[in-house]
PDB file of C-alpha atoms in Angstrom:
ATOM      1  CA  MET R   1      60.015   0.692   5.426  1.00 86.00           C
ATOM      2  CA  ILE R   2      56.983   1.440   7.584  1.00 91.00           C
ATOM      3  CA  LEU R   3      57.466   1.988  11.317  1.00 95.00           C
ATOM      4  CA  LYS R   4      54.786   0.818  13.751  1.00 94.00           C
ATOM      5  CA  ASP R   5      54.392   0.569  17.498  1.00 93.00           C
ATOM      6  CA  ASP R   6      52.273  -1.547  19.827  1.00 93.00           C
ATOM      7  CA  LYS R   7      49.561   1.122  19.981  1.00 92.00           C
ATOM      8  CA  GLY R   8      48.750   1.062  16.286  1.00 92.00           C
ATOM      9  CA  THR R   9      50.645   4.247  15.423  1.00 92.00           C
ATOM     10  CA  THR R  10      52.250   4.169  11.986  1.00 92.00           C
ATOM     11  CA  VAL R  11      54.922   6.301  10.321  1.00 91.00           C
ATOM     12  CA  ASP R  12      55.169   5.672   6.581  1.00 89.00           C
ATOM     13  CA  TYR R  13      57.649   8.467   5.839  1.00 89.00           C
ATOM     14  CA  PHE R  14      60.433   6.119   4.763  1.00 89.00           C
ATOM     15  CA  SER R  15      58.207   3.940   2.590  1.00 87.00           C
ATOM     16  CA  LYS R  16      56.915   6.898   0.552  1.00 83.00           C
ATOM     17  CA  PHE R  17      60.247   8.616   0.067  1.00 83.00           C
ATOM     18  CA  PRO R  18      60.596   9.881  -3.538  1.00 80.00           C
ATOM     19  CA  SER R  19      62.738   7.662  -5.755  1.00 77.00           C
ATOM     20  CA  ASN R  20      64.211  10.575  -7.700  1.00 80.00           C
ATOM     21  CA  ILE R  21      66.340  11.859  -4.789  1.00 84.00           C
ATOM     22  CA  GLU R  22      70.127  11.640  -5.047  1.00 89.00           C
ATOM     23  CA  ASN R  23      71.318  13.595  -1.998  1.00 93.00           C
ATOM     24  CA  ILE R  24      69.653  13.619   1.417  1.00 94.00           C
ATOM     25  CA  GLY R  25      70.633  16.042   4.183  1.00 94.00           C
ATOM     26  CA  LEU R  26      70.164  15.272   7.873  1.00 95.00           C
ATOM     27  CA  SER R  27      70.627  17.442  10.957  1.00 93.00           C
ATOM     28  CA  LEU R  28      72.398  14.940  13.226  1.00 94.00           C
ATOM     29  CA  SER R  29      72.307  16.110  16.853  1.00 89.00           C
ATOM     30  CA  GLY R  30      73.608  12.930  18.454  1.00 90.00           C
ATOM     31  CA  GLY R  31      70.265  12.364  20.155  1.00 90.00           C
ATOM     32  CA  MET R  32      67.763   9.520  19.906  1.00 92.00           C
ATOM     33  CA  ASP R  33      65.572  10.913  17.108  1.00 94.00           C
ATOM     34  CA  SER R  34      68.133  11.892  14.482  1.00 95.00           C
ATOM     35  CA  ALA R  35      70.209   8.757  15.163  1.00 96.00           C
ATOM     36  CA  LEU R  36      67.141   6.610  14.417  1.00 97.00           C
ATOM     37  CA  ILE R  37      66.425   8.623  11.265  1.00 97.00           C
ATOM     38  CA  LEU R  38      69.959   7.996   9.990  1.00 97.00           C
ATOM     39  CA  TRP R  39      69.605   4.260  10.595  1.00 97.00           C
ATOM     40  CA  CYS R  40      66.179   4.242   8.905  1.00 95.00           C
ATOM     41  CA  LEU R  41      67.440   6.143   5.865  1.00 95.00           C
ATOM     42  CA  VAL R  42      70.225   3.636   5.253  1.00 94.00           C
ATOM     43  CA  GLU R  43      67.809   0.756   5.849  1.00 92.00           C
ATOM     44  CA  MET R  44      65.411   2.343   3.365  1.00 90.00           C
ATOM     45  CA  ILE R  45      68.073   2.775   0.702  1.00 90.00           C
ATOM     46  CA  LYS R  46      69.569  -0.695   1.113  1.00 86.00           C
ATOM     47  CA  GLY R  47      66.108  -2.230   1.012  1.00 70.00           C
ATOM     48  CA  ARG R  48      65.348  -0.801  -2.436  1.00 74.00           C
ATOM     49  CA  GLU R  49      68.674  -0.824  -4.233  1.00 67.00           C
ATOM     50  CA  ASP R  50      66.971  -1.458  -7.564  1.00 70.00           C
ATOM     51  CA  TYR R  51      66.333   2.270  -7.916  1.00 71.00           C
ATOM     52  CA  TRP R  52      68.357   3.752  -5.051  1.00 75.00           C
ATOM     53  CA  ARG R  53      71.656   3.488  -6.889  1.00 77.00           C
ATOM     54  CA  ASP R  54      73.804   6.519  -6.082  1.00 85.00           C
ATOM     55  CA  VAL R  55      71.948   8.061  -3.149  1.00 91.00           C
ATOM     56  CA  LYS R  56      74.120   9.803  -0.543  1.00 94.00           C
ATOM     57  CA  ILE R  57      73.342  11.046   2.962  1.00 96.00           C
ATOM     58  CA  TRP R  58      75.043  14.253   4.112  1.00 96.00           C
ATOM     59  CA  CYS R  59      74.834  14.863   7.867  1.00 95.00           C
ATOM     60  CA  MET R  60      75.500  18.168   9.595  1.00 93.00           C
ATOM     61  CA  HIS R  61      76.051  19.021  13.259  1.00 92.00           C
ATOM     62  CA  GLY R  62      76.329  22.420  14.934  1.00 87.00           C
ATOM     63  CA  TYR R  63      77.421  23.249  18.464  1.00 85.00           C
ATOM     64  CA  ASP R  64      77.485  26.419  20.537  1.00 82.00           C
ATOM     65  CA  THR R  65      81.026  27.382  21.581  1.00 82.00           C
ATOM     66  CA  HIS R  66      79.554  29.358  24.492  1.00 78.00           C
ATOM     67  CA  ARG R  67      78.725  26.121  26.247  1.00 74.00           C
ATOM     68  CA  THR R  68      81.342  24.084  28.074  1.00 67.00           C
ATOM     69  CA  LYS R  69      79.852  20.823  26.838  1.00 62.00           C
ATOM     70  CA  THR R  70      81.025  21.162  23.255  1.00 55.00           C
ATOM     71  CA  HIS R  71      81.858  17.503  22.632  1.00 63.00           C
ATOM     72  CA  SER R  72      78.416  16.856  21.129  1.00 78.00           C
ATOM     73  CA  TYR R  73      79.947  16.693  17.649  1.00 84.00           C
ATOM     74  CA  GLU R  74      81.965  13.676  18.843  1.00 89.00           C
ATOM     75  CA  THR R  75      78.690  11.993  19.801  1.00 90.00           C
ATOM     76  CA  SER R  76      77.278  12.701  16.354  1.00 92.00           C
ATOM     77  CA  GLN R  77      80.410  11.291  14.747  1.00 94.00           C
ATOM     78  CA  ASN R  78      80.103   8.183  16.920  1.00 95.00           C
ATOM     79  CA  VAL R  79      76.474   7.772  15.812  1.00 96.00           C
ATOM     80  CA  LEU R  80      77.490   8.142  12.174  1.00 96.00           C
ATOM     81  CA  ASP R  81      80.312   5.605  12.562  1.00 97.00           C
ATOM     82  CA  TRP R  82      78.048   3.143  14.407  1.00 97.00           C
ATOM     83  CA  VAL R  83      75.416   3.194  11.678  1.00 97.00           C
ATOM     84  CA  LYS R  84      78.026   2.842   8.931  1.00 96.00           C
ATOM     85  CA  TRP R  85      79.617  -0.135  10.686  1.00 96.00           C
ATOM     86  CA  HIS R  86      76.425  -1.981  11.563  1.00 95.00           C
ATOM     87  CA  GLN R  87      74.827  -1.315   8.190  1.00 93.00           C
ATOM     88  CA  ASN R  88      78.030  -2.359   6.423  1.00 93.00           C
ATOM     89  CA  ASP R  89      77.880   0.912   4.506  1.00 92.00           C
ATOM     90  CA  THR R  90      80.830   2.217   2.499  1.00 90.00           C
ATOM     91  CA  THR R  91      79.128   4.527   0.009  1.00 91.00           C
ATOM     92  CA  ILE R  92      75.848   5.929   1.355  1.00 94.00           C
ATOM     93  CA  ILE R  93      76.824   8.016   4.423  1.00 96.00           C
ATOM     94  CA  GLN R  94      79.207  10.873   3.646  1.00 96.00           C
ATOM     95  CA  PRO R  95      81.605  12.708   6.020  1.00 95.00           C
ATOM     96  CA  LEU R  96      79.993  14.717   8.820  1.00 94.00           C
ATOM     97  CA  HIS R  97      79.729  18.493   8.249  1.00 93.00           C
ATOM     98  CA  VAL R  98      80.501  20.117  11.632  1.00 90.00           C
ATOM     99  CA  PHE R  99      80.105  23.827  12.330  1.00 89.00           C
ATOM    100  CA  ALA R 100      80.487  25.969  15.447  1.00 86.00           C
ATOM    101  CA  TYR R 101      78.417  29.000  16.352  1.00 84.00           C
ATOM    102  CA  ASN R 102      78.405  31.547  19.167  1.00 82.00           C
ATOM    103  CA  LYS R 103      75.132  32.641  20.730  1.00 77.00           C
ATOM    104  CA  THR R 104      75.725  36.115  22.148  1.00 77.00           C
ATOM    105  CA  ARG R 105      72.165  36.673  23.377  1.00 75.00           C
ATOM    106  CA  PRO R 106      69.767  34.284  25.156  1.00 72.00           C
ATOM    107  CA  ASP R 107      66.971  35.162  22.753  1.00 73.00           C
ATOM    108  CA  GLN R 108      68.927  33.839  19.778  1.00 72.00           C
ATOM    109  CA  SER R 109      67.710  30.554  18.351  1.00 75.00           C
ATOM    110  CA  LYS R 110      70.187  27.937  17.231  1.00 76.00           C
ATOM    111  CA  MET R 111      68.080  27.537  14.105  1.00 76.00           C
ATOM    112  CA  GLN R 112      69.322  30.870  12.783  1.00 80.00           C
ATOM    113  CA  PHE R 113      72.800  29.354  12.775  1.00 82.00           C
ATOM    114  CA  HIS R 114      71.658  26.027  11.370  1.00 83.00           C
ATOM    115  CA  LYS R 115      69.775  27.593   8.480  1.00 85.00           C
ATOM    116  CA  PRO R 116      72.902  28.758   6.551  1.00 86.00           C
ATOM    117  CA  ASN R 117      74.350  25.273   6.897  1.00 87.00           C
ATOM    118  CA  GLU R 118      71.153  23.713   5.611  1.00 87.00           C
ATOM    119  CA  GLU R 119      71.484  26.010   2.622  1.00 88.00           C
ATOM    120  CA  TYR R 120      75.119  24.931   2.291  1.00 89.00           C
ATOM    121  CA  LEU R 121      74.087  21.266   2.049  1.00 90.00           C
ATOM    122  CA  LYS R 122      71.438  22.108  -0.521  1.00 89.00           C
ATOM    123  CA  ARG R 123      73.794  24.259  -2.566  1.00 90.00           C
ATOM    124  CA  ARG R 124      77.173  22.532  -2.186  1.00 91.00           C
ATOM    125  CA  ARG R 125      76.000  18.931  -1.830  1.00 92.00           C
ATOM    126  CA  LYS R 126      72.852  19.360  -3.920  1.00 91.00           C
ATOM    127  CA  CYS R 127      70.658  17.971  -1.160  1.00 90.00           C
ATOM    128  CA  ASP R 128      66.988  18.011  -2.045  1.00 85.00           C
ATOM    129  CA  VAL R 129      66.084  18.326   1.637  1.00 85.00           C
ATOM    130  CA  VAL R 130      67.612  18.524   5.096  1.00 88.00           C
ATOM    131  CA  ILE R 131      65.648  16.321   7.500  1.00 92.00           C
ATOM    132  CA  THR R 132      65.300  17.178  11.184  1.00 88.00           C
ATOM    133  CA  GLY R 133      64.507  14.854  14.091  1.00 88.00           C
ATOM    134  CA  ILE R 134      61.706  16.643  15.936  1.00 83.00           C
ATOM    135  CA  THR R 135      59.050  14.802  17.934  1.00 87.00           C
ATOM    136  CA  GLN R 136      56.071  15.795  20.042  1.00 81.00           C
ATOM    137  CA  ASP R 137      56.649  15.932  23.773  1.00 77.00           C
ATOM    138  CA  HIS R 138      54.784  13.586  26.104  1.00 71.00           C
ATOM    139  CA  THR R 139      51.933  16.101  26.506  1.00 65.00           C
ATOM    140  CA  GLY R 140      51.291  16.142  22.760  1.00 57.00           C
ATOM    141  CA  HIS R 141      52.905  19.473  21.999  1.00 50.00           C
ATOM    142  CA  GLY R 142      55.269  19.935  19.096  1.00 49.00           C
ATOM    143  CA  ARG R 143      54.958  19.134  15.413  1.00 42.00           C
ATOM    144  CA  THR R 144      51.377  17.905  15.357  1.00 38.00           C
ATOM    145  CA  ASN R 145      50.507  18.381  11.697  1.00 37.00           C
ATOM    146  CA  ASN R 146      48.953  15.159  10.404  1.00 37.00           C
ATOM    147  CA  GLN R 147      50.640  15.703   7.036  1.00 37.00           C
ATOM    148  CA  THR R 148      53.784  14.170   8.502  1.00 38.00           C
ATOM    149  CA  ASN R 149      53.038  10.903   6.727  1.00 39.00           C
ATOM    150  CA  ALA R 150      51.429  12.402   3.633  1.00 36.00           C
ATOM    151  CA  HIS R 151      52.357  11.037   0.243  1.00 35.00           C
ATOM    152  CA  PHE R 152      55.051  13.018  -1.549  1.00 36.00           C
ATOM    153  CA  SER R 153      54.600  15.016  -4.719  1.00 37.00           C
ATOM    154  CA  ASN R 154      56.673  17.423  -6.777  1.00 37.00           C
ATOM    155  CA  GLN R 155      55.124  20.277  -4.829  1.00 40.00           C
ATOM    156  CA  ASP R 156      56.455  18.764  -1.603  1.00 41.00           C
ATOM    157  CA  LEU R 157      59.958  19.003  -3.024  1.00 39.00           C
ATOM    158  CA  ALA R 158      59.504  22.644  -3.957  1.00 41.00           C
ATOM    159  CA  ASP R 159      57.816  23.776  -0.739  1.00 45.00           C
ATOM    160  CA  GLU R 160      60.179  23.711   2.246  1.00 42.00           C
ATOM    161  CA  THR R 161      57.336  24.511   4.618  1.00 40.00           C
ATOM    162  CA  LYS R 162      55.797  21.084   4.079  1.00 42.00           C
ATOM    163  CA  ILE R 163      56.028  19.376   7.447  1.00 35.00           C
ATOM    164  CA  SER R 164      55.597  15.985   5.771  1.00 39.00           C
ATOM    165  CA  TRP R 165      58.897  16.485   4.009  1.00 58.00           C
ATOM    166  CA  ARG R 166      61.251  17.559   6.772  1.00 80.00           C
ATOM    167  CA  TYR R 167      59.958  16.042  10.010  1.00 84.00           C
ATOM    168  CA  PRO R 168      59.310  12.285   9.772  1.00 88.00           C
ATOM    169  CA  PHE R 169      58.611  12.015  13.525  1.00 89.00           C
ATOM    170  CA  GLY R 170      56.600  15.219  13.802  1.00 83.00           C
ATOM    171  CA  ALA R 171      53.379  13.404  14.712  1.00 84.00           C
ATOM    172  CA  VAL R 172      54.800  10.920  17.257  1.00 89.00           C
ATOM    173  CA  ASN R 173      56.507  11.168  20.635  1.00 89.00           C
ATOM    174  CA  LYS R 174      59.479   9.564  22.372  1.00 91.00           C
ATOM    175  CA  GLU R 175      57.491   6.439  23.306  1.00 93.00           C
ATOM    176  CA  PHE R 176      57.196   5.665  19.606  1.00 94.00           C
ATOM    177  CA  ILE R 177      60.954   6.211  19.220  1.00 95.00           C
ATOM    178  CA  ALA R 178      61.671   3.955  22.207  1.00 93.00           C
ATOM    179  CA  HIS R 179      59.568   1.199  20.655  1.00 96.00           C
ATOM    180  CA  GLN R 180      61.643   1.321  17.448  1.00 97.00           C
ATOM    181  CA  TYR R 181      64.916   1.016  19.339  1.00 96.00           C
ATOM    182  CA  LYS R 182      63.560  -2.045  21.134  1.00 96.00           C
ATOM    183  CA  HIS R 183      61.903  -3.597  18.084  1.00 96.00           C
ATOM    184  CA  TYR R 184      64.969  -3.281  15.857  1.00 96.00           C
ATOM    185  CA  GLU R 185      67.346  -4.135  18.718  1.00 97.00           C
ATOM    186  CA  LEU R 186      69.325  -0.916  18.372  1.00 97.00           C
ATOM    187  CA  HIS R 187      70.706  -1.165  21.912  1.00 95.00           C
ATOM    188  CA  GLY R 188      74.237  -0.273  20.857  1.00 96.00           C
ATOM    189  CA  LEU R 189      73.040   2.829  19.035  1.00 96.00           C
ATOM    190  CA  LYS R 190      70.927   3.876  22.018  1.00 94.00           C
ATOM    191  CA  ALA R 191      73.942   3.554  24.312  1.00 93.00           C
ATOM    192  CA  ILE R 192      76.049   6.114  22.439  1.00 92.00           C
ATOM    193  CA  THR R 193      73.380   8.797  21.970  1.00 92.00           C
ATOM    194  CA  VAL R 194      73.275  11.807  24.274  1.00 89.00           C
ATOM    195  CA  SER R 195      70.016  13.525  25.199  1.00 86.00           C
ATOM    196  CA  CYS R 196      71.046  15.868  28.024  1.00 82.00           C
ATOM    197  CA  THR R 197      71.657  19.469  27.005  1.00 78.00           C
ATOM    198  CA  ALA R 198      73.138  20.685  30.302  1.00 77.00           C
ATOM    199  CA  ASP R 199      76.824  21.553  30.690  1.00 78.00           C
ATOM    200  CA  SER R 200      77.670  18.549  32.834  1.00 76.00           C
ATOM    201  CA  LYS R 201      79.728  15.391  32.427  1.00 77.00           C
ATOM    202  CA  THR R 202      76.798  13.208  33.439  1.00 83.00           C
ATOM    203  CA  PRO R 203      73.082  13.611  32.669  1.00 85.00           C
ATOM    204  CA  CYS R 204      71.626  16.441  34.741  1.00 87.00           C
ATOM    205  CA  GLN R 205      68.299  14.572  35.040  1.00 88.00           C
ATOM    206  CA  LYS R 206      66.557  17.950  35.151  1.00 87.00           C
ATOM    207  CA  CYS R 207      66.545  19.425  31.659  1.00 84.00           C
ATOM    208  CA  PHE R 208      63.603  18.897  29.303  1.00 84.00           C
ATOM    209  CA  TRP R 209      65.468  16.337  27.191  1.00 84.00           C
ATOM    210  CA  CYS R 210      66.528  14.273  30.207  1.00 86.00           C
ATOM    211  CA  GLN R 211      62.919  14.190  31.368  1.00 87.00           C
ATOM    212  CA  GLU R 212      61.633  13.202  27.938  1.00 86.00           C
ATOM    213  CA  ARG R 213      64.144  10.381  27.651  1.00 87.00           C
ATOM    214  CA  PHE R 214      63.364   9.045  31.119  1.00 89.00           C
ATOM    215  CA  TRP R 215      59.624   9.212  30.394  1.00 88.00           C
ATOM    216  CA  ALA R 216      60.007   7.121  27.225  1.00 87.00           C
ATOM    217  CA  PHE R 217      63.025   4.906  27.895  1.00 88.00           C
ATOM    218  CA  GLY R 218      63.187   4.732  31.682  1.00 88.00           C
ATOM    219  CA  ASP R 219      66.804   5.880  31.767  1.00 88.00           C
ATOM    220  CA  TYR R 220      69.044   8.845  31.075  1.00 81.00           C
ATOM    221  CA  ASP R 221      72.089   9.012  28.780  1.00 75.00           C
TER     222      ASP R 221
END
């Protein structure tokens, strides 16, 4: 499948996905980007069942126990269940791999805790890749490499640094994501995602992710 918006922007990541993949990993945060990727992956597989026979998607979710808002894994599970139900999927999406971590210093990146779990999916579940939902922000900063939609090759599979392989939305922003939710009528999926990263029961409306969501969608969680 090829994703387009009303501005002529195109993402062909899911149409050029290699046919020799059996296990796909996905970092599922419970936010708008990774939820859309999960839906697109299942749509991609179901749309080409002639050679996507035994493909499985393994999702992982990590949360920081230092934060009080540690229910994010429930959001990710809800996203996974929603996609399974609405895609009538009983074999493609596998159980969610949840892990907790404890950031003891503010300079620690969550990616250092995610990396071992990415390796776990590649080793234990034989995932050829673990995809991440990263977009540009509304000022154009972020994953800007134009190789995001590049055609795949065997070298892409071997080189984990290839941005085209791991970040399907690396060259677009949240407006593009918002257009897909509207175009494919994924209102129910949108309603259960959580963008806010603050430790509050309701959206803080101040954090970066709240601002990005409001800029693109006109609402908060």
